[in-house]
Short mmCIF file of C-alpha atoms in Angstrom, two decimals:
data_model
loop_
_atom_site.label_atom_id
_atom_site.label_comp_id
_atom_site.label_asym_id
_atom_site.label_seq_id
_atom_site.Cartn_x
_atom_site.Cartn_y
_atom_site.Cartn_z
CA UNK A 16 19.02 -31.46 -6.31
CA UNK A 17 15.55 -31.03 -6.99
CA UNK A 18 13.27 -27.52 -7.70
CA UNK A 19 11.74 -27.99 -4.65
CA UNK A 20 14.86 -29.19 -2.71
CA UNK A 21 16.45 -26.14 -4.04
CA UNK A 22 13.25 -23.63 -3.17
CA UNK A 23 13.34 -25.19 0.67
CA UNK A 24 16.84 -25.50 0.98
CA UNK A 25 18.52 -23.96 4.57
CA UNK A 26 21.15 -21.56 2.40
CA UNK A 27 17.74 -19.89 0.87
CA UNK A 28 15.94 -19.87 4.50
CA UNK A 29 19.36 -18.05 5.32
CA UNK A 30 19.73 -15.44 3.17
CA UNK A 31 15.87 -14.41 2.76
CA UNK A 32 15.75 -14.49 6.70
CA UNK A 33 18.74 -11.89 6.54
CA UNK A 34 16.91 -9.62 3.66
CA UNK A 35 13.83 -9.73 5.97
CA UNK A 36 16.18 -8.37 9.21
CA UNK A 37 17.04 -6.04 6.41
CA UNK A 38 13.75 -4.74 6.26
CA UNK A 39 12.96 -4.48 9.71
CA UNK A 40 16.45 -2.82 10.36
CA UNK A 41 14.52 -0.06 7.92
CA UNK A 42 11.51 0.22 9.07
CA UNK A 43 13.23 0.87 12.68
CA UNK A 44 15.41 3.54 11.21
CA UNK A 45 12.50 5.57 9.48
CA UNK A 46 10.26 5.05 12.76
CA UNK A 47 13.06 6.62 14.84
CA UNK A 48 13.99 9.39 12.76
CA UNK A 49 10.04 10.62 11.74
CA UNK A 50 9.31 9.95 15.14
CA UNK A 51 11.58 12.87 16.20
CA UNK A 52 10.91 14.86 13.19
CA UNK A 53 7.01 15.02 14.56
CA UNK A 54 7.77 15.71 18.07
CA UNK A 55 9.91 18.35 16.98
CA UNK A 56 7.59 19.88 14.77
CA UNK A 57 5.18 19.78 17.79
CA UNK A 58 3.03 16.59 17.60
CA UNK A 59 2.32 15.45 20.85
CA UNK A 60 2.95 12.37 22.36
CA UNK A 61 -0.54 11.11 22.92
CA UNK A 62 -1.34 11.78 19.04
CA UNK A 63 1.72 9.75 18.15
CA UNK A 64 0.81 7.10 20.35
CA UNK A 65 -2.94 7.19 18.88
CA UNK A 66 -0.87 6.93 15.47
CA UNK A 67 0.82 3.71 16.50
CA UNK A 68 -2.33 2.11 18.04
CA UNK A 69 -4.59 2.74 15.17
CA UNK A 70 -1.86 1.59 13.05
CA UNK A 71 -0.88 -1.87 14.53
CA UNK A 72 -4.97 -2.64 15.22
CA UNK A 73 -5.72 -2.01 11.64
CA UNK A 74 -2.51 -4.30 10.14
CA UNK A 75 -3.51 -7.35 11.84
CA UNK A 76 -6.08 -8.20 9.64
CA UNK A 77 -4.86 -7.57 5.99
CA UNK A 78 -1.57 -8.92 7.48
CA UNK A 79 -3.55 -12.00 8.10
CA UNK A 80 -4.69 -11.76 4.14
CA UNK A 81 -1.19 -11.74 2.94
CA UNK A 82 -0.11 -14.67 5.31
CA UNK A 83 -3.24 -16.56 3.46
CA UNK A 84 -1.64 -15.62 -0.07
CA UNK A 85 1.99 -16.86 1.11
CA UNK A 86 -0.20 -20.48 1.75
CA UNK A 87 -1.38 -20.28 -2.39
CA UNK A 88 2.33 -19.84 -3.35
CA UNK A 89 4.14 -22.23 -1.11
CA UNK A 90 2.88 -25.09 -3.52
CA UNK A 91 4.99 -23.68 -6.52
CA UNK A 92 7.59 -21.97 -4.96
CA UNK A 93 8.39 -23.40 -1.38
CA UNK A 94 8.63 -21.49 1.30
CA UNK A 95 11.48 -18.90 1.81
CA UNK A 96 10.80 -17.16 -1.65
CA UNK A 97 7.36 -16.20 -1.12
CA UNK A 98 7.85 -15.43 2.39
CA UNK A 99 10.81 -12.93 1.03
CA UNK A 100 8.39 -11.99 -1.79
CA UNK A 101 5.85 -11.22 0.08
CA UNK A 102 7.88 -8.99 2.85
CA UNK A 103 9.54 -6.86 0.30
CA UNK A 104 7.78 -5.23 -2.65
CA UNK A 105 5.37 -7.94 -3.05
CA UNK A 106 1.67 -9.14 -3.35
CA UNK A 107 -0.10 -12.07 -4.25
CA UNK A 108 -1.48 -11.24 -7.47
CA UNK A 109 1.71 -10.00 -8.49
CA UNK A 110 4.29 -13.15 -7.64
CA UNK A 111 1.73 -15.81 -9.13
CA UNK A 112 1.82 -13.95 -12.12
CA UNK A 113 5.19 -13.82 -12.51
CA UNK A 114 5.76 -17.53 -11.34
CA UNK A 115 3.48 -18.24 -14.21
CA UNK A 116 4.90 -16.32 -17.09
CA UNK A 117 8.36 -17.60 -15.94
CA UNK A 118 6.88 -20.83 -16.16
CA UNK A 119 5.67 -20.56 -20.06
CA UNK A 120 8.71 -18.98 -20.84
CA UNK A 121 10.49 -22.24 -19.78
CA UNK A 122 8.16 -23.63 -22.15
CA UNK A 123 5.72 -25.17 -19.77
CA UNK A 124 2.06 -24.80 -19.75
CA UNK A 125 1.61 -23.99 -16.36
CA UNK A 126 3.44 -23.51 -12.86
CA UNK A 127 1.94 -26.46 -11.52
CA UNK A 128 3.95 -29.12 -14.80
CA UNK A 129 7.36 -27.13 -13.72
CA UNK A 130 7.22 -28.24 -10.53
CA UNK A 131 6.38 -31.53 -11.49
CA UNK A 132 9.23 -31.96 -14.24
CA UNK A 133 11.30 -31.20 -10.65
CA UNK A 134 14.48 -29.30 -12.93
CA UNK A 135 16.29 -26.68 -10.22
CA UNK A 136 17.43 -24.94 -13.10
CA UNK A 137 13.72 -23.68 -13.35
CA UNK A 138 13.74 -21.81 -9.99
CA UNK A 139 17.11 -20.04 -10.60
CA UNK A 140 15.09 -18.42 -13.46
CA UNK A 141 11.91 -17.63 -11.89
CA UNK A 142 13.79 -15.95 -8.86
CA UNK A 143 14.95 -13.89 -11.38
CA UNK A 144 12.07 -13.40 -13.54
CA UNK A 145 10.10 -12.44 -10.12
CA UNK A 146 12.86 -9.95 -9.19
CA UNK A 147 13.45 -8.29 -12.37
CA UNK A 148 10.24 -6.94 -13.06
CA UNK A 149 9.70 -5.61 -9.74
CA UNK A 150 12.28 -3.35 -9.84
CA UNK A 151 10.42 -0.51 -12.56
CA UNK A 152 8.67 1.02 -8.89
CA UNK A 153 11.91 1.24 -6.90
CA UNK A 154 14.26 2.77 -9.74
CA UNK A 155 11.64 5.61 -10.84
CA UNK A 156 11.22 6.10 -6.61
CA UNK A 157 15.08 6.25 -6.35
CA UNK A 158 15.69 9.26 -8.79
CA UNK A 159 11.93 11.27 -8.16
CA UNK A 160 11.14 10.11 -5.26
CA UNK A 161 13.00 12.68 -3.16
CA UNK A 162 11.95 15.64 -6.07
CA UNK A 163 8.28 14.64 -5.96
CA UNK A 164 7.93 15.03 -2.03
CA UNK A 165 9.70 18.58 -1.97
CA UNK A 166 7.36 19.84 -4.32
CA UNK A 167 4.34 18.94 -2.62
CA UNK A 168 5.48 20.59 0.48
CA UNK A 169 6.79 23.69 -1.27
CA UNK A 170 3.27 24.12 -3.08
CA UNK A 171 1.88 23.81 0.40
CA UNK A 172 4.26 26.97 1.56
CA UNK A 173 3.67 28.79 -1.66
CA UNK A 174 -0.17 29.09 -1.88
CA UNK A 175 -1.11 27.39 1.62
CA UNK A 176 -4.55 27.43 0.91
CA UNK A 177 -5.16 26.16 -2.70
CA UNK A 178 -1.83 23.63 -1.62
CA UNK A 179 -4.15 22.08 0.85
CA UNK A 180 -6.82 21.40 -1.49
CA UNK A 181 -4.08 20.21 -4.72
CA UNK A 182 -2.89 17.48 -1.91
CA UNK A 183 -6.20 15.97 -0.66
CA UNK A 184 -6.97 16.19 -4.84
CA UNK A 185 -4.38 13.38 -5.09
CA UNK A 186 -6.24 11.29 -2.73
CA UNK A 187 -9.41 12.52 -4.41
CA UNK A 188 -8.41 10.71 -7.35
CA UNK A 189 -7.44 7.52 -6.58
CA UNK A 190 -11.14 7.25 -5.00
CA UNK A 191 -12.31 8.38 -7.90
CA UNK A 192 -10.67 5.44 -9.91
CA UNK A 193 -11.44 2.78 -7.03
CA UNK A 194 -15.09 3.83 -6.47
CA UNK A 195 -16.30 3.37 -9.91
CA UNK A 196 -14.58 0.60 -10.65
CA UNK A 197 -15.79 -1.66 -7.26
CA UNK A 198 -19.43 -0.25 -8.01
CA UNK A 199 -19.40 -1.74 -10.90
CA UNK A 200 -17.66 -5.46 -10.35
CA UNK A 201 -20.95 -7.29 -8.73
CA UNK A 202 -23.39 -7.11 -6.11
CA UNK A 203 -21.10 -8.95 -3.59
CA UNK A 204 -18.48 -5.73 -3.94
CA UNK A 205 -21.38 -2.90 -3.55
CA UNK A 206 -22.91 -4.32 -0.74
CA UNK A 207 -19.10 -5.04 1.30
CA UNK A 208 -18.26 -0.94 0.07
CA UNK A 209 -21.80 -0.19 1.24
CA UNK A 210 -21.24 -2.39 4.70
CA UNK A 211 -18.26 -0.45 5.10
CA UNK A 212 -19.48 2.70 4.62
CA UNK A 213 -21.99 2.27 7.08
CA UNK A 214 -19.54 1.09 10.00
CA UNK A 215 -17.51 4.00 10.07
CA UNK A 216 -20.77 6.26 10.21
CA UNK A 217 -22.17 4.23 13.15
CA UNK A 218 -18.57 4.80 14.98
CA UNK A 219 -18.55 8.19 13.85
CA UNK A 220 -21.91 8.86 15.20
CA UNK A 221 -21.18 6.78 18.39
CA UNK A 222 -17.90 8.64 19.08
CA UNK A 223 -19.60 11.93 18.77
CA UNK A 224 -22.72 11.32 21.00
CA UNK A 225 -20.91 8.90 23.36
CA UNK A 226 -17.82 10.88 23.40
CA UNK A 227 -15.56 8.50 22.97
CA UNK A 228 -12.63 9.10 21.73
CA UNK A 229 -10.85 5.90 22.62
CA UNK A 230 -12.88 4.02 19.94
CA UNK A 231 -11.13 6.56 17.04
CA UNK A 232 -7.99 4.51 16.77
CA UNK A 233 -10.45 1.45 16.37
CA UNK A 234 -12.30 2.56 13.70
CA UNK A 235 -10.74 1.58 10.55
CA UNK A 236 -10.01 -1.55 11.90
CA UNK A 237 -13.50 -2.22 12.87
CA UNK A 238 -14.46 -1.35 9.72
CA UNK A 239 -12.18 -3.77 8.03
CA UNK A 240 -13.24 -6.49 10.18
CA UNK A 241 -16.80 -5.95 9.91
CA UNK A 242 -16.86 -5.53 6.33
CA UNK A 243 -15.15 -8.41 5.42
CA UNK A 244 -16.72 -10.62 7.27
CA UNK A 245 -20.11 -9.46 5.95
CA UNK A 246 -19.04 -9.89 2.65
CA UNK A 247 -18.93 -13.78 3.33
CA UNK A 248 -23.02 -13.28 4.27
CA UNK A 249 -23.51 -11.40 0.98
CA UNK A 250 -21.43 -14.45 -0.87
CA UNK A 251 -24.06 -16.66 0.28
CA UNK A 252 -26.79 -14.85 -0.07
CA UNK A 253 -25.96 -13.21 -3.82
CA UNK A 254 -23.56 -14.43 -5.21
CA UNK B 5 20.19 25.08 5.82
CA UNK B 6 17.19 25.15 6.82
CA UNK B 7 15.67 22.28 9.36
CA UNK B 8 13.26 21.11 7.23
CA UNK B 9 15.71 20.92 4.24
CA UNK B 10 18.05 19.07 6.67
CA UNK B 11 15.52 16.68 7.96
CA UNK B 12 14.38 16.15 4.16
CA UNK B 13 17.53 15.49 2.41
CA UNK B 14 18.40 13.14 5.63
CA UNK B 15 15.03 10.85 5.25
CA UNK B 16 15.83 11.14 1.51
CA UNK B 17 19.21 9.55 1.82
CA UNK B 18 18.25 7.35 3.98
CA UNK B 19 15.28 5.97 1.16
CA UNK B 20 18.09 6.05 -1.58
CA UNK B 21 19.98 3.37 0.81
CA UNK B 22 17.47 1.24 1.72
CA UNK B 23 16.48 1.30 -1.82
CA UNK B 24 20.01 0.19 -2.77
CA UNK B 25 19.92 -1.83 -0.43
CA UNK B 26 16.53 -4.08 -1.52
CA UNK B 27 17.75 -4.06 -4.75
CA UNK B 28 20.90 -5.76 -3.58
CA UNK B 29 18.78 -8.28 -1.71
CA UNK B 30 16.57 -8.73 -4.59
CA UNK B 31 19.24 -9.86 -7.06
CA UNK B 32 21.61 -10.77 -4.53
CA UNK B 33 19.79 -13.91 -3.33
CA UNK B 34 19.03 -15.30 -6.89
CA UNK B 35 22.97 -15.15 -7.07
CA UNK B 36 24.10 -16.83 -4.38
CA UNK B 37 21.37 -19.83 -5.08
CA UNK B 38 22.25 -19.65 -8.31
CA UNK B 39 25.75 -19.62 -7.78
CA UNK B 40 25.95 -22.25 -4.92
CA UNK B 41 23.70 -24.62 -6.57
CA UNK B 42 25.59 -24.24 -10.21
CA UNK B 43 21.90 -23.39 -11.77
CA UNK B 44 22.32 -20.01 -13.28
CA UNK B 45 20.01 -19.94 -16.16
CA UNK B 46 20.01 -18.89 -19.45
CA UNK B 47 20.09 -14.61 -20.09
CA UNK B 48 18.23 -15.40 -23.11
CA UNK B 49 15.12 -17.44 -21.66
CA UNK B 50 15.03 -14.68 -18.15
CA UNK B 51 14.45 -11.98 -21.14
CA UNK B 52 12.20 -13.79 -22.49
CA UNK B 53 10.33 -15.13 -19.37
CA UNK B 54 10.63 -11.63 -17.75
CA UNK B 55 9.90 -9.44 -20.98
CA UNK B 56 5.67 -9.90 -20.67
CA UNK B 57 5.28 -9.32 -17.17
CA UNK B 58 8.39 -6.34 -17.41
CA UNK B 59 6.04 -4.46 -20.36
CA UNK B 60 2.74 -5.10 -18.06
CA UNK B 61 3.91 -4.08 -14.62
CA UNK B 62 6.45 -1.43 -15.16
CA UNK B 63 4.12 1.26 -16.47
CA UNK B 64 1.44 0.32 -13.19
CA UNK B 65 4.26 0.38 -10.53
CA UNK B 66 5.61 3.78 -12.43
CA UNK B 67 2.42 5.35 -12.20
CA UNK B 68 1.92 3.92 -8.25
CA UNK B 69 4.98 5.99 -7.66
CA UNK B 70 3.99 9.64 -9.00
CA UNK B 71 0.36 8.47 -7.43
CA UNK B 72 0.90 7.47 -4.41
CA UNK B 73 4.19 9.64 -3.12
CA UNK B 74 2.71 13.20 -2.96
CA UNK B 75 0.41 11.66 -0.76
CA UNK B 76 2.83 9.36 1.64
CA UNK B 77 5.66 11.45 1.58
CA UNK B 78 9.10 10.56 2.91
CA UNK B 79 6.65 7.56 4.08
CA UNK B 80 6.70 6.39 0.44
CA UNK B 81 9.95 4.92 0.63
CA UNK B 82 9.03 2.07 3.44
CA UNK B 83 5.91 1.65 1.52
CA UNK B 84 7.44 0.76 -2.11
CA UNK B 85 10.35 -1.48 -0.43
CA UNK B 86 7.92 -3.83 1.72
CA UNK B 87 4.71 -3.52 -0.55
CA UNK B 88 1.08 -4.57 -0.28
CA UNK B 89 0.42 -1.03 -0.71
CA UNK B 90 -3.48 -0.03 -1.87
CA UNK B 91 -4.20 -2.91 0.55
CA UNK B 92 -2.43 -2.15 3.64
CA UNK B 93 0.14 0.75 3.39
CA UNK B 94 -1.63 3.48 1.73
CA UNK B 95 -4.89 3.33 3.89
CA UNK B 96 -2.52 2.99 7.30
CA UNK B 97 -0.84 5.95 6.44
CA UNK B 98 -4.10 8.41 5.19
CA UNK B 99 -6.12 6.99 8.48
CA UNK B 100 -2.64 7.95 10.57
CA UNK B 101 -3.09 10.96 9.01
CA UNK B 102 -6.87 11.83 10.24
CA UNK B 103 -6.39 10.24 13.29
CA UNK B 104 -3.48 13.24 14.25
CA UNK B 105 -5.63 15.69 12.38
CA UNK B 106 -3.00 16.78 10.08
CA UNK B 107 -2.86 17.14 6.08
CA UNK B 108 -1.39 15.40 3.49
CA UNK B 109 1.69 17.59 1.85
CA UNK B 110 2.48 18.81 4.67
CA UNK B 111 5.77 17.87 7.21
CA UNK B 112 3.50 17.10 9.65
CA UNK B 113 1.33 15.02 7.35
CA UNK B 114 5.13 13.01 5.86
CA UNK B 115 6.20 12.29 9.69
CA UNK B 116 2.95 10.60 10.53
CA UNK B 117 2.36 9.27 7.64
CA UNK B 118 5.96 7.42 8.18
CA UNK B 119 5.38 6.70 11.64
CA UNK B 120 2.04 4.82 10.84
CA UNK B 121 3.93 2.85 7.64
CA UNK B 122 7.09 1.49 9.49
CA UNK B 123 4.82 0.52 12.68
CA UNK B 124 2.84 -1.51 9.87
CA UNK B 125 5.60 -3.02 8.19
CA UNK B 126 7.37 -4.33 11.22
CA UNK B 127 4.13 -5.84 12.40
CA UNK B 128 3.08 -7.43 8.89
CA UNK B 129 6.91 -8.45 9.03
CA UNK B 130 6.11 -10.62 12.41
CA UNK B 131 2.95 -11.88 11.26
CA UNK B 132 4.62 -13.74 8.50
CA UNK B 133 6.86 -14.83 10.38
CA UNK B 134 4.52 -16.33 12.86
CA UNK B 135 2.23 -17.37 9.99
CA UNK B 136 5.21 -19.46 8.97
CA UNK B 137 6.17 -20.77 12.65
CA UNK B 138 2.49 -21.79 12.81
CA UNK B 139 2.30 -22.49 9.00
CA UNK B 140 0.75 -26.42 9.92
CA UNK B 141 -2.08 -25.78 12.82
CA UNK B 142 -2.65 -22.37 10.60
CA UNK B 143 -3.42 -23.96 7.19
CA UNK B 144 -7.04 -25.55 7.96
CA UNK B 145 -8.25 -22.12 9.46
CA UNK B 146 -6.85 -19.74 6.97
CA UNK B 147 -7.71 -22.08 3.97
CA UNK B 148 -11.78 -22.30 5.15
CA UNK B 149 -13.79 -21.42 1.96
CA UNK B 150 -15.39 -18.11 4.53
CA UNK B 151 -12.02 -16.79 5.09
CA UNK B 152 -10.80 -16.99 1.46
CA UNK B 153 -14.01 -15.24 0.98
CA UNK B 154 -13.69 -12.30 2.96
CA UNK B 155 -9.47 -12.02 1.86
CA UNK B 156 -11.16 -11.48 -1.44
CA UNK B 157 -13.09 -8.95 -0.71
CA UNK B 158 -10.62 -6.73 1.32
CA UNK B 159 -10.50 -3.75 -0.92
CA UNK B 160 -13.70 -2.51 -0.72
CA UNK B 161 -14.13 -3.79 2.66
CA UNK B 162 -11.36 -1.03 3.11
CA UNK B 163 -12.85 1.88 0.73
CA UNK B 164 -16.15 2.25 1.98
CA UNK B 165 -14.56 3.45 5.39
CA UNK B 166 -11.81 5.58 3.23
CA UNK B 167 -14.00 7.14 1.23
CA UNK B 168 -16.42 8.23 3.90
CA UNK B 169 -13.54 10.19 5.24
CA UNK B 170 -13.19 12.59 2.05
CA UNK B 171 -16.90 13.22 2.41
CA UNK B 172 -16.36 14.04 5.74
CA UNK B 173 -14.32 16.98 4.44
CA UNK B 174 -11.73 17.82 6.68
CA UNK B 175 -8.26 16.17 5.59
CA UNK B 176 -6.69 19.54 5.58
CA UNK B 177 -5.54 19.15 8.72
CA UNK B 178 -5.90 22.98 10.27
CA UNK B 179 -7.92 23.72 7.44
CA UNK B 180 -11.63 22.85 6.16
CA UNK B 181 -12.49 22.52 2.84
CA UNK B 182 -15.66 22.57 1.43
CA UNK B 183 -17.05 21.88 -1.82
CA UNK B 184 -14.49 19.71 -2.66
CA UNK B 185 -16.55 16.51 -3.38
CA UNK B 186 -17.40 18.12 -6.74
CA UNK B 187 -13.89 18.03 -7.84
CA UNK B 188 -14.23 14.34 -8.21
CA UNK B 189 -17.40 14.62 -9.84
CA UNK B 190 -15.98 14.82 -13.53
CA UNK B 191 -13.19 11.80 -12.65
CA UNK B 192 -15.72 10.06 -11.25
CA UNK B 193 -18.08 10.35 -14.46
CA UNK B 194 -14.74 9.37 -16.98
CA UNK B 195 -13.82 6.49 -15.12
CA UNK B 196 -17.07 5.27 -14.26
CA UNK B 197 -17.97 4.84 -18.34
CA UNK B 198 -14.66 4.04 -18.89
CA UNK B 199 -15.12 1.10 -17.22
CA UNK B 200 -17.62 0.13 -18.85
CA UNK B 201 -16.34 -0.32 -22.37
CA UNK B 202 -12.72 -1.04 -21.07
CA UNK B 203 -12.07 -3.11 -17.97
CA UNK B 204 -9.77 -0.38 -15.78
CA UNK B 205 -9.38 -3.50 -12.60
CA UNK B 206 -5.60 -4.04 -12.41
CA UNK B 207 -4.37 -0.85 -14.35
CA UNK B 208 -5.81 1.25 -11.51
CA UNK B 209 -2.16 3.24 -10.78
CA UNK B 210 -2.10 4.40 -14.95
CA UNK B 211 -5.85 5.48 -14.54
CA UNK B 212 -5.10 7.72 -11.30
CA UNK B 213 -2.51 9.19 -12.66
CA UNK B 214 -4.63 10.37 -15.59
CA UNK B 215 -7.25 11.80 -13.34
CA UNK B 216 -4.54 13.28 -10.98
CA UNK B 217 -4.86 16.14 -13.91
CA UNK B 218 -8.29 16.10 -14.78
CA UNK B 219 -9.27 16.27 -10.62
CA UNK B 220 -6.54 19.45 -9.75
CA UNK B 221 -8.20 21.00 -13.04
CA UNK B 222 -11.64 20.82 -11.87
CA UNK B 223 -10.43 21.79 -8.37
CA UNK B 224 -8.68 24.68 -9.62
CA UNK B 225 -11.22 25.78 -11.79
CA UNK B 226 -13.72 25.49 -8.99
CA UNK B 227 -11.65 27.16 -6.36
CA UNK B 228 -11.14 30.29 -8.54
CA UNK B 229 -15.16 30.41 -9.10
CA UNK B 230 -15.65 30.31 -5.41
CA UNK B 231 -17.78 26.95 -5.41
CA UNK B 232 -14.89 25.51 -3.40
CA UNK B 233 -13.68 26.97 -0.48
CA UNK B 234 -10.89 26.58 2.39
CA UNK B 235 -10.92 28.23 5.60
CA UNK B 236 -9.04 27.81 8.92
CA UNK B 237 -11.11 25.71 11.31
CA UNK B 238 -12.50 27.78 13.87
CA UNK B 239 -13.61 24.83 16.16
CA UNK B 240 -10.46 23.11 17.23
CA UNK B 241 -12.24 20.47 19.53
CA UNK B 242 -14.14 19.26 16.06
CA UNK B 243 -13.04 15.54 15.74
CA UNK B 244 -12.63 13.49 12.31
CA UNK B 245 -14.68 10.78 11.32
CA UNK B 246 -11.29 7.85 10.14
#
C-alpha cells in the first residue's frame, strides 16, 4: 500500500470517525452536567438559552476557518487525519508544522517530496510525531487542572472583592499580550482590530438607544463577520 | 461535603476521563494503522522527528494551560481536548460569560463558561463533518483568494470586539470595577517594546503567563492605593456591551 492509500484508507475513516463520537459523547456530558450546575445555582433559563444562541451564532464562522485549514492539509495527509486533528486538540498552524518536521526527520526536504516518494511507512511516523507533541497541554491539565480552578474560586470566597478584580486580571493579560503584538504586525491587522472595535460600539450603542436586547447574542458574531470581511477591503487597498 | 465541592470534584473527574480518554484515541489510532498495515516505524527516527516540535510546543501549550484555565474553569477541560482555542473557544466562553452577566472565577462564571464551550465544540464538530460531506462543491468557495484573506485575519477580527468589552468595565459580574484599565498599562508598555526587538507572534501563551504576574501586581498595588475600585452594581437593569 501506498502513503496516501494508507492516509485514506476505510480502517482510518473508522477509527477517527469513532474518536470524533468520542468527542461529542464529551461535549454532551459536560453540557448536561454544567447545565444543571447553573440552573441550580440560579441562572435562569432565558440567560442559558441567550448562552447557547450567542454561542452557536458566533462558531459558525471560525468553524468555517478551520474547515478551510482541513482543505490545506488534505494534500499531505489525506483526509481522516486532519479531520481527527483538527476535532481534537488541533489547529492549522500547529499540524502543518508537525507534518513538516516529521517530514525532515525522515530525511526529506519537505512534506510535499514524502508524499511523492509514496512510502506508508512515512505516515505511521508522522501520526505519531503529530500526536506526541500534542500531548505537553493535556498531561500538565490532567494533574493542575482540577487544583488551578479551586483556587480561583476559593480566592473569589476569600477576599470577594479584590478576587473579582485578580480574575478579570487574567483576562487583562492576555489582551495585553495580543493587543500589542496585532498593533504592531501591519496596517492590514490595525485597521481589521480597529473595524472590529468599532462594530461592537455601533451594536452597543444601537442596543442601548433601540433597546434591543435581542441583537446582544448577535454581537460578537457580527463583529466577527464584519471584521473579517473588511479586512479583505483593507488587503486591497493596503496591503 | 459541600455542593460545590461535590459538583467540582464530579466535573473534575469527569475532565481526568475524557482526558484519558483522548489520549487513548490519540495514540490508539496510530496503533492500530500501524499495526494493521505492518508500518510501525522506527522509535529512533519518531524521537528524532518529534524532538523539535516537542521542545517548541510543550512550553506554549504548558503556559496555555495555567493561562487560560483560571479563566475557563471546569470549561477548560472541553476546550484543551477539542482545541482551536484563542480562535474559537476562549472568546465563546468570555462572551458567554458577559452575555449572562456573570464573572470569571466564579461557579457561576465555570458553568457558563462550559455551557458556551461544549455547545461550540459539538457545532464545530458538525461543521467538519459537513465540510467533509460537501468537501468537492465546497473547495472552489472556501479556496477564493477573499476568503483565505479574511481566515487570515480572524484574530484581530475577534479582539477588537474582546477588548472593547474590558474597557467597558463590568466583567465582574455583580460587581463594577473601575480603574482597572490601568492595570494593563505597565503589561501593555513591556510587551509592546518587547515586540519590537523580539518577535513575541506564536509564543503568545509563555508571554501571558509572564504578565499574569506583572498585571495582578499592578492591580494589587493599585487597589490598595485606591486608584482602582470595586463596588456592587447598584443598577441591575445596566446591560454589557459583548
Amino acid at each position: 500500500m501506498s502513503y496516501l492509500d494508507v492516509a485514506n484508507s476505510s480502517l482510518l475513516y473508522v477509527l477517527v470517525a469513532l474518536g470524533i463520537l468520542y468527542v461529542l459523547f464529551l461535549s454532551v456530558l459536560f453540557l448536561v452536567k454544567a447545565w444543571k450546575r447553573a440552573i441550580a445555582l440560579g441562572i435562569t433559563k432565558e440567560q442559558l438559552n441567550g448562552v447557547v444562541t450567542s454561542s452557536l451564532l458566533f462558531t459558525i464562522v471560525p468553524s468555517l476557518a478551520v474547515v478551510v485549514g482541513l482543505f490545506s492539509l488534505v494534500a499531505a495527509l489525506g483526509l481522516p487525519w486532519p479531520w481527527y486533528r483538527l476535532s481534537v486538540v488541533g489547529s492549522v498552524v500547529y499540524e502543518l508544522m508537525a507534518a513538516d518536521m516529521a517530514a525532515s526527520g525522515l530525511g526529506f526536504g519537505s512534506l510535499g517530496e514524502l508524499v511523492k516518494a509514496g512510502d506508508a511507512a512515512s505516515f505511521g511516523t508522522i501520526m505519531y510525531v503529530m500526536s506526541f507533541c500534542a500531548l505537553g497541554g493535556l498531561l500538565v491539565l490532567f494533574f493542575a487542572g482540577g487544583k488551578i480552578r479551586k483556587g480561583m474560586i476559593k480566592l473569589g470566597e476569600k477576599n470577594k472583592e479584590w478576587g473579582i478584580l485578580a480574575t478579570s486580571c487574567f483576562f487583562m493579560a492576555l489582551m495585553t499580550v495580543f493587543l500589542p503584538v496585532m498593533l504592531q504586525a501591519g496596517k492590514v491587522y490595525l485597521l481589521t482590530l480597529g473595524t472590529s472595535a468599532l462594530v461592537t460600539v455601533l451594536q452597543g450603542v444601537m442596543i442601548k438607544k433601540f433597546n434591543l436586547k435581542w441583537l446582544q447574542n448577535f454581537v460578537l458574531a457580527n463583529t466577527l463577520i464584519l471584521a473579517m470581511a473588511s479586512s479583505v477591503l483593507w488587503t486591497n487597498l493596503f496591503a | 461535603m459541600k455542593i460545590e465541592d461535590k459538583y467540582s470534584d464530579s466535573i473534575n473527574r469527569l475532565g481526568q476521563m475524557g482526558i484519558l480518554g483522548a489520549i487513548a484515541f490519540m495514540l490508539g489510532i496510530p496503533t492500530i494503522i500501524c499495526a494493521v498495515y505492518d508500518i510501525f516505524p522506527n522509535f529512533i527516527t519518531v524521537a528524532k522527528s518529534s524532538i523539535g516540535m516537542f521542545a517548541l510546543f510543550t512550553p506554549i501549550l504548558v503556559s496555555e494551560v495555567f493561562s487560560y484555565t483560571p479563566m475557563l474553569g471546569s470549561a477548560s477541560y472541553i476546550t484543551f481536548i477539542t482545541g482551536n482555542i484563542m480562535n474559537l473557544k476562549l472568546p465563546c466562553a468570555l462572551n458567554s460569560m458577559n452575555i449572562a452577566g456573570v464573572a470569571q472565577g466564579t461557579e457561576e462564571g465555570d458553568a457558563v463558561a462550559t455551557i458556551a464551550v461544549a455547545v461550540s465544540s459539538i457545532l464545530t464538530t458538525l461543521i467538519i463533518i459537513l465540510g467533509l460531506i460537501l468537501l468537492v462543491p465546497l473547495q472552489p468557495v472556501l479556496q477564493m483568494p477573499a476568503v483565505q484573506t479574511a481566515t487570515t485575519y480572524i484574530l484581530p477580527a475577534l479582539f477588537g470586539g474582546l477588548a472593547l468589552s474590558m474597557v467597558a468595565g463590568d466583567t465582574g459580574g455583580d460587581y463594577v470595577i473601575k480603574g482597572k484599565l490601568l492595570a494593563g498599562v505597565l503589561p501593555f508598555i513591556i510587551i509592546f517594546v518587547l515586540n519590537m526587538f523580539i518577535p513575541i507572534r506564536g509564543l503568545e501563551g509563555v508571554a501571558i503567563l509572564v504578565m499574569i504576574p506583572v498585571t495582578l501586581f499592578s492591580a494589587k498595588f493599585l487597589y490598595n492605593k485606591g486608584i482602582i475600585t470595586v463596588t456592587l452594581k447598584n443598577d441591575s437593569t445596566e446591560e454589557p456591551i459583548s
